[in-house]
mmCIF file of C-alpha atoms in Angstrom:
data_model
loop_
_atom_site.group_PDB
_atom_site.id
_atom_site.type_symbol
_atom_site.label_atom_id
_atom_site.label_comp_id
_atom_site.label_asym_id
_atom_site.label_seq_id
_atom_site.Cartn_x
_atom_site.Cartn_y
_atom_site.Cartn_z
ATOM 1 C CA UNK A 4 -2.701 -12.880 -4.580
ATOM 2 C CA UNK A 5 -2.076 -16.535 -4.771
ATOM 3 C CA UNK A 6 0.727 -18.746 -6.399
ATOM 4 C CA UNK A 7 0.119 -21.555 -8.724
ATOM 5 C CA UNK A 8 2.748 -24.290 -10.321
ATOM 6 C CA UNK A 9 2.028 -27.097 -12.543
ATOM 7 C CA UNK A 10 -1.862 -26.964 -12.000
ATOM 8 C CA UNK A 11 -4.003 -27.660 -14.869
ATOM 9 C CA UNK A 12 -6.879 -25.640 -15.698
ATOM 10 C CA UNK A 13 -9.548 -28.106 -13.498
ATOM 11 C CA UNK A 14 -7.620 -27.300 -10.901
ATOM 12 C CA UNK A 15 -7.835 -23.412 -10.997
ATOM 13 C CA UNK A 16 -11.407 -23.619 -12.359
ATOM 14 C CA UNK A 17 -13.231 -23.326 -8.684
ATOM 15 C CA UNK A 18 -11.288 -20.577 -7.335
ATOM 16 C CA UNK A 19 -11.390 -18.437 -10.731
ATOM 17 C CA UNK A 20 -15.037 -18.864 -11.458
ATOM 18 C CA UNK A 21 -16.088 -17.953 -7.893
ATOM 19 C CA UNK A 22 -13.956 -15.067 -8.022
ATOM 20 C CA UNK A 23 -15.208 -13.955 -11.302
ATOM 21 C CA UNK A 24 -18.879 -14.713 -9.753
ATOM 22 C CA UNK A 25 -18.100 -13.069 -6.294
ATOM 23 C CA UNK A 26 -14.653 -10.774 -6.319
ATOM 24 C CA UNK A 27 -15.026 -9.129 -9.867
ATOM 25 C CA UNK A 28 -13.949 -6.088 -8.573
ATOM 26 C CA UNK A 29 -11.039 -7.325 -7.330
ATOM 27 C CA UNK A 30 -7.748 -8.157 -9.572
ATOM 28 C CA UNK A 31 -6.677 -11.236 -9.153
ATOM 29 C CA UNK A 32 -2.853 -11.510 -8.998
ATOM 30 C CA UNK A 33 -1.200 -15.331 -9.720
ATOM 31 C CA UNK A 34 2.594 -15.424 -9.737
ATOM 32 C CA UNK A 35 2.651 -18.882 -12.570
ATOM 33 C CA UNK A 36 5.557 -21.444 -12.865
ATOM 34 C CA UNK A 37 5.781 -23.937 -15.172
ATOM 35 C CA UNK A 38 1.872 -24.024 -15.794
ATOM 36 C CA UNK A 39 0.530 -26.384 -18.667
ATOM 37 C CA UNK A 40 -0.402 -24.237 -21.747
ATOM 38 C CA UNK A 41 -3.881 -24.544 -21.601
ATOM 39 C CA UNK A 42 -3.677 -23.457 -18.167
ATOM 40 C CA UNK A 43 -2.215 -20.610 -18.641
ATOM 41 C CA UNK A 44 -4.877 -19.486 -21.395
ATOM 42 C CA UNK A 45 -7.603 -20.538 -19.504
ATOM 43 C CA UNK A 46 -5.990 -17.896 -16.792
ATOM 44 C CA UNK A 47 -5.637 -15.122 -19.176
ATOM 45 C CA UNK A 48 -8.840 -15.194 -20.910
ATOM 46 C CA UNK A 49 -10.120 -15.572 -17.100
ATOM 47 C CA UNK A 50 -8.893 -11.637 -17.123
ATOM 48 C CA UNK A 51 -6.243 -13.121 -14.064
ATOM 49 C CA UNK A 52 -3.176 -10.966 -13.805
ATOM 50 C CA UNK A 53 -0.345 -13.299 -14.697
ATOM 51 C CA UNK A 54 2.849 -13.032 -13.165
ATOM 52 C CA UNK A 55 6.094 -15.462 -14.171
ATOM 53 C CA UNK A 56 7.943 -16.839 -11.024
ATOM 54 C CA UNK A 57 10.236 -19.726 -10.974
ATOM 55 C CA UNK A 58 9.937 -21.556 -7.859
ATOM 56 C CA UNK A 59 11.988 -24.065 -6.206
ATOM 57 C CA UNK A 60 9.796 -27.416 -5.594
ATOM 58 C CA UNK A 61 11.893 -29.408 -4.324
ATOM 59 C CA UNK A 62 10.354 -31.222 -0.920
ATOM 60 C CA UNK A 63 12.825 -33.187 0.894
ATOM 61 C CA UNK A 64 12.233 -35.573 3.177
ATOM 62 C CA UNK A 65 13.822 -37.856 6.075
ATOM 63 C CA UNK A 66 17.481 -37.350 6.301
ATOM 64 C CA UNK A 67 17.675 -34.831 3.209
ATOM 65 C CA UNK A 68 15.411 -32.360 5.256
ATOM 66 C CA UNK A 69 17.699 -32.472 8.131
ATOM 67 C CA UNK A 70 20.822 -32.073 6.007
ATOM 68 C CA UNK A 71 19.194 -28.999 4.826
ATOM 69 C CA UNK A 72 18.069 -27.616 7.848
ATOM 70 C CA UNK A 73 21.193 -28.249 9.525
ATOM 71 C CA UNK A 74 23.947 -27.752 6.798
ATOM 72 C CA UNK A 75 22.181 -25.717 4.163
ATOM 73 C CA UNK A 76 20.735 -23.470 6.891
ATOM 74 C CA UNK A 77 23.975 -23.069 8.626
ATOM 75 C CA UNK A 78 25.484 -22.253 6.010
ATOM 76 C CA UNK A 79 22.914 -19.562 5.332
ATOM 77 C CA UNK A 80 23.784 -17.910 9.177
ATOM 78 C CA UNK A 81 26.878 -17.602 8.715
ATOM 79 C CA UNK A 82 26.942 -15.845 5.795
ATOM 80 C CA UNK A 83 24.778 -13.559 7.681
ATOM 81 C CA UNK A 84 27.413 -13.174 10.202
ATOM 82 C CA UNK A 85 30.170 -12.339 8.076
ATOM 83 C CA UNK A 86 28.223 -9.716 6.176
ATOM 84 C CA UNK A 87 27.725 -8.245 9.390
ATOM 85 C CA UNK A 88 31.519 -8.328 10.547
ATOM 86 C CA UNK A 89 32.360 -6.910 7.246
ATOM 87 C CA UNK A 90 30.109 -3.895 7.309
ATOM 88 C CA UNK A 91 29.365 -4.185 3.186
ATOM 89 C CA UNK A 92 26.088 -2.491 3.541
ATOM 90 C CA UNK A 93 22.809 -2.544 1.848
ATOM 91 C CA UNK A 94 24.193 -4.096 -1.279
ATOM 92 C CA UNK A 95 25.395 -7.336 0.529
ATOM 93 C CA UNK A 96 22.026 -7.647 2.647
ATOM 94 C CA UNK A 97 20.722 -8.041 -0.751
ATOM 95 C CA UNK A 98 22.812 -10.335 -2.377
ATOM 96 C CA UNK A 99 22.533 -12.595 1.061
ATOM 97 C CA UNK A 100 18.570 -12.323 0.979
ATOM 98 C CA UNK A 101 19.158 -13.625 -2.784
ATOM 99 C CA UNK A 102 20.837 -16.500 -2.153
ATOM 100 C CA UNK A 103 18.888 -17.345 1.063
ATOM 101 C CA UNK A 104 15.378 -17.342 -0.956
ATOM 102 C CA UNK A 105 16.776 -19.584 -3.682
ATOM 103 C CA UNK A 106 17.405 -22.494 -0.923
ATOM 104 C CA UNK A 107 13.711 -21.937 -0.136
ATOM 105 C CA UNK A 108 10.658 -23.916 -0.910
ATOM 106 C CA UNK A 109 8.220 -22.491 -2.815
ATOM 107 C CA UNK A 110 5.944 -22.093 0.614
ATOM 108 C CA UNK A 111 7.832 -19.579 1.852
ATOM 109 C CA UNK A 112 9.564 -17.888 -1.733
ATOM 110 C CA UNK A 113 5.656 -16.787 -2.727
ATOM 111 C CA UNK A 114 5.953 -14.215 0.557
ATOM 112 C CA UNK A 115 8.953 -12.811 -0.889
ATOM 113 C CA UNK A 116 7.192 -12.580 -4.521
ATOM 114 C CA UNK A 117 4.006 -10.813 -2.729
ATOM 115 C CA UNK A 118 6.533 -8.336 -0.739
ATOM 116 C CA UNK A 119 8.190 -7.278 -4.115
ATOM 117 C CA UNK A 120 5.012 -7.125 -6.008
ATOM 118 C CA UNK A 121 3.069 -4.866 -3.154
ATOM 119 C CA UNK A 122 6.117 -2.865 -2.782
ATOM 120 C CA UNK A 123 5.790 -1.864 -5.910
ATOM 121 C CA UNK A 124 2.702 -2.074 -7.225
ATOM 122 C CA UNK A 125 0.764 -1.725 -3.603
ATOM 123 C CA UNK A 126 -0.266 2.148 -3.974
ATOM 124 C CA UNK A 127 -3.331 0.523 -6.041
ATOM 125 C CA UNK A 128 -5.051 -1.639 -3.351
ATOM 126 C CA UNK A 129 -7.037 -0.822 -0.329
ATOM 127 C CA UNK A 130 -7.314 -4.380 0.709
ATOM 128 C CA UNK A 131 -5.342 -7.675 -0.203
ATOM 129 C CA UNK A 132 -5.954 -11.644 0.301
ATOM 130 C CA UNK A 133 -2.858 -13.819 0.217
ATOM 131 C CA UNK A 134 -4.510 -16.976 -0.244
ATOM 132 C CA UNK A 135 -4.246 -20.879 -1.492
ATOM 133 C CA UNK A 136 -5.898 -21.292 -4.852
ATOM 134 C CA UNK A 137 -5.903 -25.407 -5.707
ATOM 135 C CA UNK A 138 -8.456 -25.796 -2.686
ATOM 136 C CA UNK A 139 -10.151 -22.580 -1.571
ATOM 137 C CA UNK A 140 -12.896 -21.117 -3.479
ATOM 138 C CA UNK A 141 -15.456 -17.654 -2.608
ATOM 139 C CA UNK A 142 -18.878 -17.249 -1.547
ATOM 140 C CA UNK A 143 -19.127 -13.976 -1.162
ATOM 141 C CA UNK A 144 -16.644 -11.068 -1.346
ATOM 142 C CA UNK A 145 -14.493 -10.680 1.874
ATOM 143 C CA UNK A 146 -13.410 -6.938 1.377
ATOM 144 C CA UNK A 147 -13.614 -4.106 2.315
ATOM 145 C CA UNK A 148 -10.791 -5.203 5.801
ATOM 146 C CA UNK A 149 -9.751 -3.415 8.086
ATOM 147 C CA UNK A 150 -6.363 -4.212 10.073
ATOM 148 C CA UNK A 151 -4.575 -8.156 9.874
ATOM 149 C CA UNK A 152 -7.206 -11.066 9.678
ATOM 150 C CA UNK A 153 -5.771 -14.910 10.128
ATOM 151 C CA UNK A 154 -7.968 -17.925 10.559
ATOM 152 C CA UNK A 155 -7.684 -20.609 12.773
ATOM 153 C CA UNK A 156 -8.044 -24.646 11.813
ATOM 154 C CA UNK A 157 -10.065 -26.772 14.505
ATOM 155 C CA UNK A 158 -7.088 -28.023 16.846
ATOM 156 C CA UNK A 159 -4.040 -26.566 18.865
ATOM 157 C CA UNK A 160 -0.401 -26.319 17.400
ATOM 158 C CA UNK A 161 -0.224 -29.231 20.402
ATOM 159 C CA UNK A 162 -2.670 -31.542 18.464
ATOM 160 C CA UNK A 163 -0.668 -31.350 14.876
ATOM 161 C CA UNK A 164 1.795 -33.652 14.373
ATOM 162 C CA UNK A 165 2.517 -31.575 11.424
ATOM 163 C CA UNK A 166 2.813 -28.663 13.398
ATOM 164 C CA UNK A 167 5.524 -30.330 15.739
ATOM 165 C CA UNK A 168 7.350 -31.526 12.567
ATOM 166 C CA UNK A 169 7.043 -27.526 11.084
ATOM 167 C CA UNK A 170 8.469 -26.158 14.579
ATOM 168 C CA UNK A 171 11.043 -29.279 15.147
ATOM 169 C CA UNK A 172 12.509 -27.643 11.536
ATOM 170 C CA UNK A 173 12.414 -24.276 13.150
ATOM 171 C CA UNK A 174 12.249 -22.673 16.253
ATOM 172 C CA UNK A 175 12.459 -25.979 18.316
ATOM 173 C CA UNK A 176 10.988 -28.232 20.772
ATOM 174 C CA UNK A 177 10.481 -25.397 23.334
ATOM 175 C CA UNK A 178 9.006 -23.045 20.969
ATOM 176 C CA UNK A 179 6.361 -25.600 20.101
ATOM 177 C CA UNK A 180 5.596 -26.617 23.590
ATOM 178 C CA UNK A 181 5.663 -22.455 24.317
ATOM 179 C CA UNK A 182 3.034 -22.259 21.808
ATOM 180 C CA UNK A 183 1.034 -25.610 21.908
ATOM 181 C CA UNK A 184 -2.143 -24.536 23.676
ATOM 182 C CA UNK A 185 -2.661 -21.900 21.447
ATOM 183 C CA UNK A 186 -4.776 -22.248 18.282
ATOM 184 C CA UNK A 187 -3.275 -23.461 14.970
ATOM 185 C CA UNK A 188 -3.423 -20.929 12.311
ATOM 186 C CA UNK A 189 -3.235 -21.041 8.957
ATOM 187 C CA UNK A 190 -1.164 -19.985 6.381
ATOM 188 C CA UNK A 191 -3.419 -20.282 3.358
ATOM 189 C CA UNK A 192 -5.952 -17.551 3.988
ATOM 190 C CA UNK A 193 -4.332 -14.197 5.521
ATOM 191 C CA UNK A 194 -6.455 -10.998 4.576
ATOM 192 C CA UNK A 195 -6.212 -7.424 5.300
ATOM 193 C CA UNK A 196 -6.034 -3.958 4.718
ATOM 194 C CA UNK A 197 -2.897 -2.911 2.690
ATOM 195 C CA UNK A 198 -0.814 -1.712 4.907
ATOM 196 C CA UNK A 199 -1.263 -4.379 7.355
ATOM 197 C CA UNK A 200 -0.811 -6.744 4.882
ATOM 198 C CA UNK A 201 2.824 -5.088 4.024
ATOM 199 C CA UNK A 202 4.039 -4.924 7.583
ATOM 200 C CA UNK A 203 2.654 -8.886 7.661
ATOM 201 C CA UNK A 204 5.085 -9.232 4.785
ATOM 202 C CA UNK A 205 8.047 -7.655 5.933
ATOM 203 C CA UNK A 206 7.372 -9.930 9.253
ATOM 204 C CA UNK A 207 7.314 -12.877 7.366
ATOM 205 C CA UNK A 208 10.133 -12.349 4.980
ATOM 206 C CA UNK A 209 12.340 -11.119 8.072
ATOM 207 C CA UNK A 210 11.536 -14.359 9.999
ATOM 208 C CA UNK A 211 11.961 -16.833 7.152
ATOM 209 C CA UNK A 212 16.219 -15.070 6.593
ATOM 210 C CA UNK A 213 16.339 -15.760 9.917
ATOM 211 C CA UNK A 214 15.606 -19.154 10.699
ATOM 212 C CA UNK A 215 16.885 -20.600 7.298
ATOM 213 C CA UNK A 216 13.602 -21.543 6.190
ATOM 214 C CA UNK A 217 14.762 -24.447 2.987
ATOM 215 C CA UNK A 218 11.634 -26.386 4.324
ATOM 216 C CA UNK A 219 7.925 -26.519 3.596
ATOM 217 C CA UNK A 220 7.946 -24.444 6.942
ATOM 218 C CA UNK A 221 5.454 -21.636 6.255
ATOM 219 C CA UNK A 222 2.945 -22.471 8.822
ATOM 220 C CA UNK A 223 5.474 -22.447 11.750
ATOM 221 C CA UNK A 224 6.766 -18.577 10.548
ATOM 222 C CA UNK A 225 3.060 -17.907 10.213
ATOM 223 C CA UNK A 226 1.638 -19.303 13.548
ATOM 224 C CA UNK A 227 5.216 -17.483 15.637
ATOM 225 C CA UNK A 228 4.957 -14.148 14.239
ATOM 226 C CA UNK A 229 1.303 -13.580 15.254
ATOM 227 C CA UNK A 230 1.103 -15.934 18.789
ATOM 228 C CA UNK A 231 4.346 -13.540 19.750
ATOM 229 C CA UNK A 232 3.273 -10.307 18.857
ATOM 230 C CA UNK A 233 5.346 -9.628 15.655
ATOM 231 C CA UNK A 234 2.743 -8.002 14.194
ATOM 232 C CA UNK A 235 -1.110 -7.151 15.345
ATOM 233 C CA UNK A 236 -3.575 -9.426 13.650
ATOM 234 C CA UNK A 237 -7.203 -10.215 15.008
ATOM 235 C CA UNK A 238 -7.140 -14.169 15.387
ATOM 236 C CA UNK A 239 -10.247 -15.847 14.434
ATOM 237 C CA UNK A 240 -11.344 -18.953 15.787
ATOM 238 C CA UNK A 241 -12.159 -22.243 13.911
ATOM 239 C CA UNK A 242 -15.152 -21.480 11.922
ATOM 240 C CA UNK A 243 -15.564 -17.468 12.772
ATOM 241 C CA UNK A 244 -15.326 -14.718 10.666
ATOM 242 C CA UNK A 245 -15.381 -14.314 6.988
ATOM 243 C CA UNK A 246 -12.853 -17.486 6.181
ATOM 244 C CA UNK A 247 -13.108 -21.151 7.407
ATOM 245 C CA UNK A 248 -10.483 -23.960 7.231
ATOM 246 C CA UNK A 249 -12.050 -27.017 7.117
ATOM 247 C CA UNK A 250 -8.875 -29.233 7.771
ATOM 248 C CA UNK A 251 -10.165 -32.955 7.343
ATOM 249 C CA UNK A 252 -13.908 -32.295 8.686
ATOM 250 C CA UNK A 253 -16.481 -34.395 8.472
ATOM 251 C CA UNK A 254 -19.866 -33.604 6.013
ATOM 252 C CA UNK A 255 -22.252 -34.033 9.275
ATOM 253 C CA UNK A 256 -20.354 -31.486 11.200
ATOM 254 C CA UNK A 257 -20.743 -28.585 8.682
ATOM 255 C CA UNK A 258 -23.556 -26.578 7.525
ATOM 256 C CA UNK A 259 -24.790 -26.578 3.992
ATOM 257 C CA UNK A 260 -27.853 -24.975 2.452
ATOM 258 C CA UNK A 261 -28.691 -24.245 -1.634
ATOM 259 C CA UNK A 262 -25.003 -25.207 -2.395
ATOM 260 C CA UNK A 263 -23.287 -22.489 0.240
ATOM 261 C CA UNK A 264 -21.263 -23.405 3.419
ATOM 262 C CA UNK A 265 -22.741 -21.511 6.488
ATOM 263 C CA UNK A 266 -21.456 -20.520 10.063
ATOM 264 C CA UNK A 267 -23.017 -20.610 12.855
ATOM 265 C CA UNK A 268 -24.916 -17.739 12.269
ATOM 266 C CA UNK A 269 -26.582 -18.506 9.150
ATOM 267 C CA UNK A 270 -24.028 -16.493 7.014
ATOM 268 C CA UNK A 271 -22.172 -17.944 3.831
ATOM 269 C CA UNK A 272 -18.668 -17.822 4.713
ATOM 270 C CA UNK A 273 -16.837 -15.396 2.039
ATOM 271 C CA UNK A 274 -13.911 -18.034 1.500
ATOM 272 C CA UNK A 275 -13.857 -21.460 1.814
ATOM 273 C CA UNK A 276 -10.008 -23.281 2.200
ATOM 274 C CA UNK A 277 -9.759 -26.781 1.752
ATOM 275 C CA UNK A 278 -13.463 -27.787 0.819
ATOM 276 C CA UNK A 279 -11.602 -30.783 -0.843
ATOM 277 C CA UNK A 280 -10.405 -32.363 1.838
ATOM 278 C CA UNK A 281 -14.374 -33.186 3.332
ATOM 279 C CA UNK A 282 -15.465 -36.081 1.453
ATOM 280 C CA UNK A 283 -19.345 -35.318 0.058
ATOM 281 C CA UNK A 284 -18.830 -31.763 0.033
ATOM 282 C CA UNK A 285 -20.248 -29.815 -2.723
ATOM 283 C CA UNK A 286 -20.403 -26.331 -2.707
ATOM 284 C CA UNK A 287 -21.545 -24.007 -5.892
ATOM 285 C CA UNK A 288 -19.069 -21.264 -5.045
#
């Protein structure tokens, strides 16, 4: 499952063709907002389950992000709090997860769309990849999966300056420096079987109503719930297992042979995240 807004078809093209090449089996689910037209045709005669989302994009930045985080998210608490004193049930959880997700960014509204979808429609899939689709692209298949799977970039939640920024808008100072020596996951490629992949949902979803997330905060909900136990997941390090996040690495460092990125091991790595951000890379997916 993957989300895409306001991509064009070149954009799509790598991660659709190597699915179609490598994942036939699999359906592909894309929840769509405001795509051009001919992206959206190139999708459906791709065979790619569409799905219609609206999405809110707005980014903020400098003192708007802290307004938000402050006095949108405050706002958000407390009507949390006075659902609770009231006692109005089931109904009013709702309605306050409602408005709550329509202060979020679109980086942490697509976990909500993949909770509803899998809660309805999950009966039909043994396994399921929540995944980027601008900058990722297969190999090879990644299923059959057993349990969580998350994939770690090549530095510590210490080393990120965007990771201090993500927890700064969340959990806090001490949270980050809790968590700094620890690697920095990422929340691009998460696979698993279904069920796992459900109770990773739930996790998320739960986390993101609590800490008001209205900011591009994903990664920070992503990298808590698993380094504290929310929910079991088998960690893999920069550059094991079936998924690799290249994060900024340089062409000389990596491993390339008849167009396919390989570990350390010799193996093609079933998905490749962010193969645009190494300069000289070319991969035939």
């Amino acid at each position: 499952m993957s989300v895409a807004s306001r991509y064009g078809s070149a954009q799509l093209r790598p991660f659709v063709e190597s699915w179609k090449r490598h994942v036939a089996e699999a359906e592909l689910v894309v929840f769509a907002d405001r795509l051009p037209t001919e992206a959206a045709q190139y999708l459906e005669d791709a065979g790619v389950r569409v799905i219609p989302a609206r999405f809110n994009l707005g980014n903020p930045t400098g003192w708007r992000k802290a307004w938000l985080r402050l006095g949108a998210g405050g706002w958000l608490r407390l009507l949390g709090v006075i659902r609770g004193r009231l006692g109005l049930g089931a109904h009013a959880d709702s309605w306050h997860e409602g408005i709550s997700e329509a202060a979020f960014h679109l980086y942490a509204q697509r976990f909500f769309c993949y909770r509803r979808f899998l809660a309805q429609f999950g009966w039909k899939y043994s396994d399921v990849l929540l995944v980027d689709i601008r900058d990722t692209l297969f190999q090879v298949s990644p299923f059959p999966s057993v349990g969580l799977h998350v994939f770690a970039e090549n530095e510590t939640i210490a080393q990120s300056h965007f990771a201090r920024r993500w927890f700064q808008l969340s959990y806090g100072n001490r949270t980050f420096r809790r968590l700094g020596s620890f690697p920095l996951l990422c929340a691009g490629v998460t696979l698993g079987d279904g069920d796992s992949i459900r109770a990773y949902l739930e996790c998320n979803c739960a986390e993101s109503l609590k800490i008001a997330a209205v900011n591009d905060i994903d990664q920070a909900v992503h990298n808590y719930m698993v380094h504290r136990g929310l929910v079991p997941a088998t960690i893999h390090a920069f550059g094991q297992g079936p998924a690799i996040n290249l994060n900024a690495m340089s062409l000389a460092s990596l491993t390339v042979k008849n167009g396919r990125l390989l570990s350390a091991d010799g193996r093609p790595f079933a998905i490749v995240h962010q193969y645009d951000r190494v300069v000289g890379l070319e991969l035939a997916g």
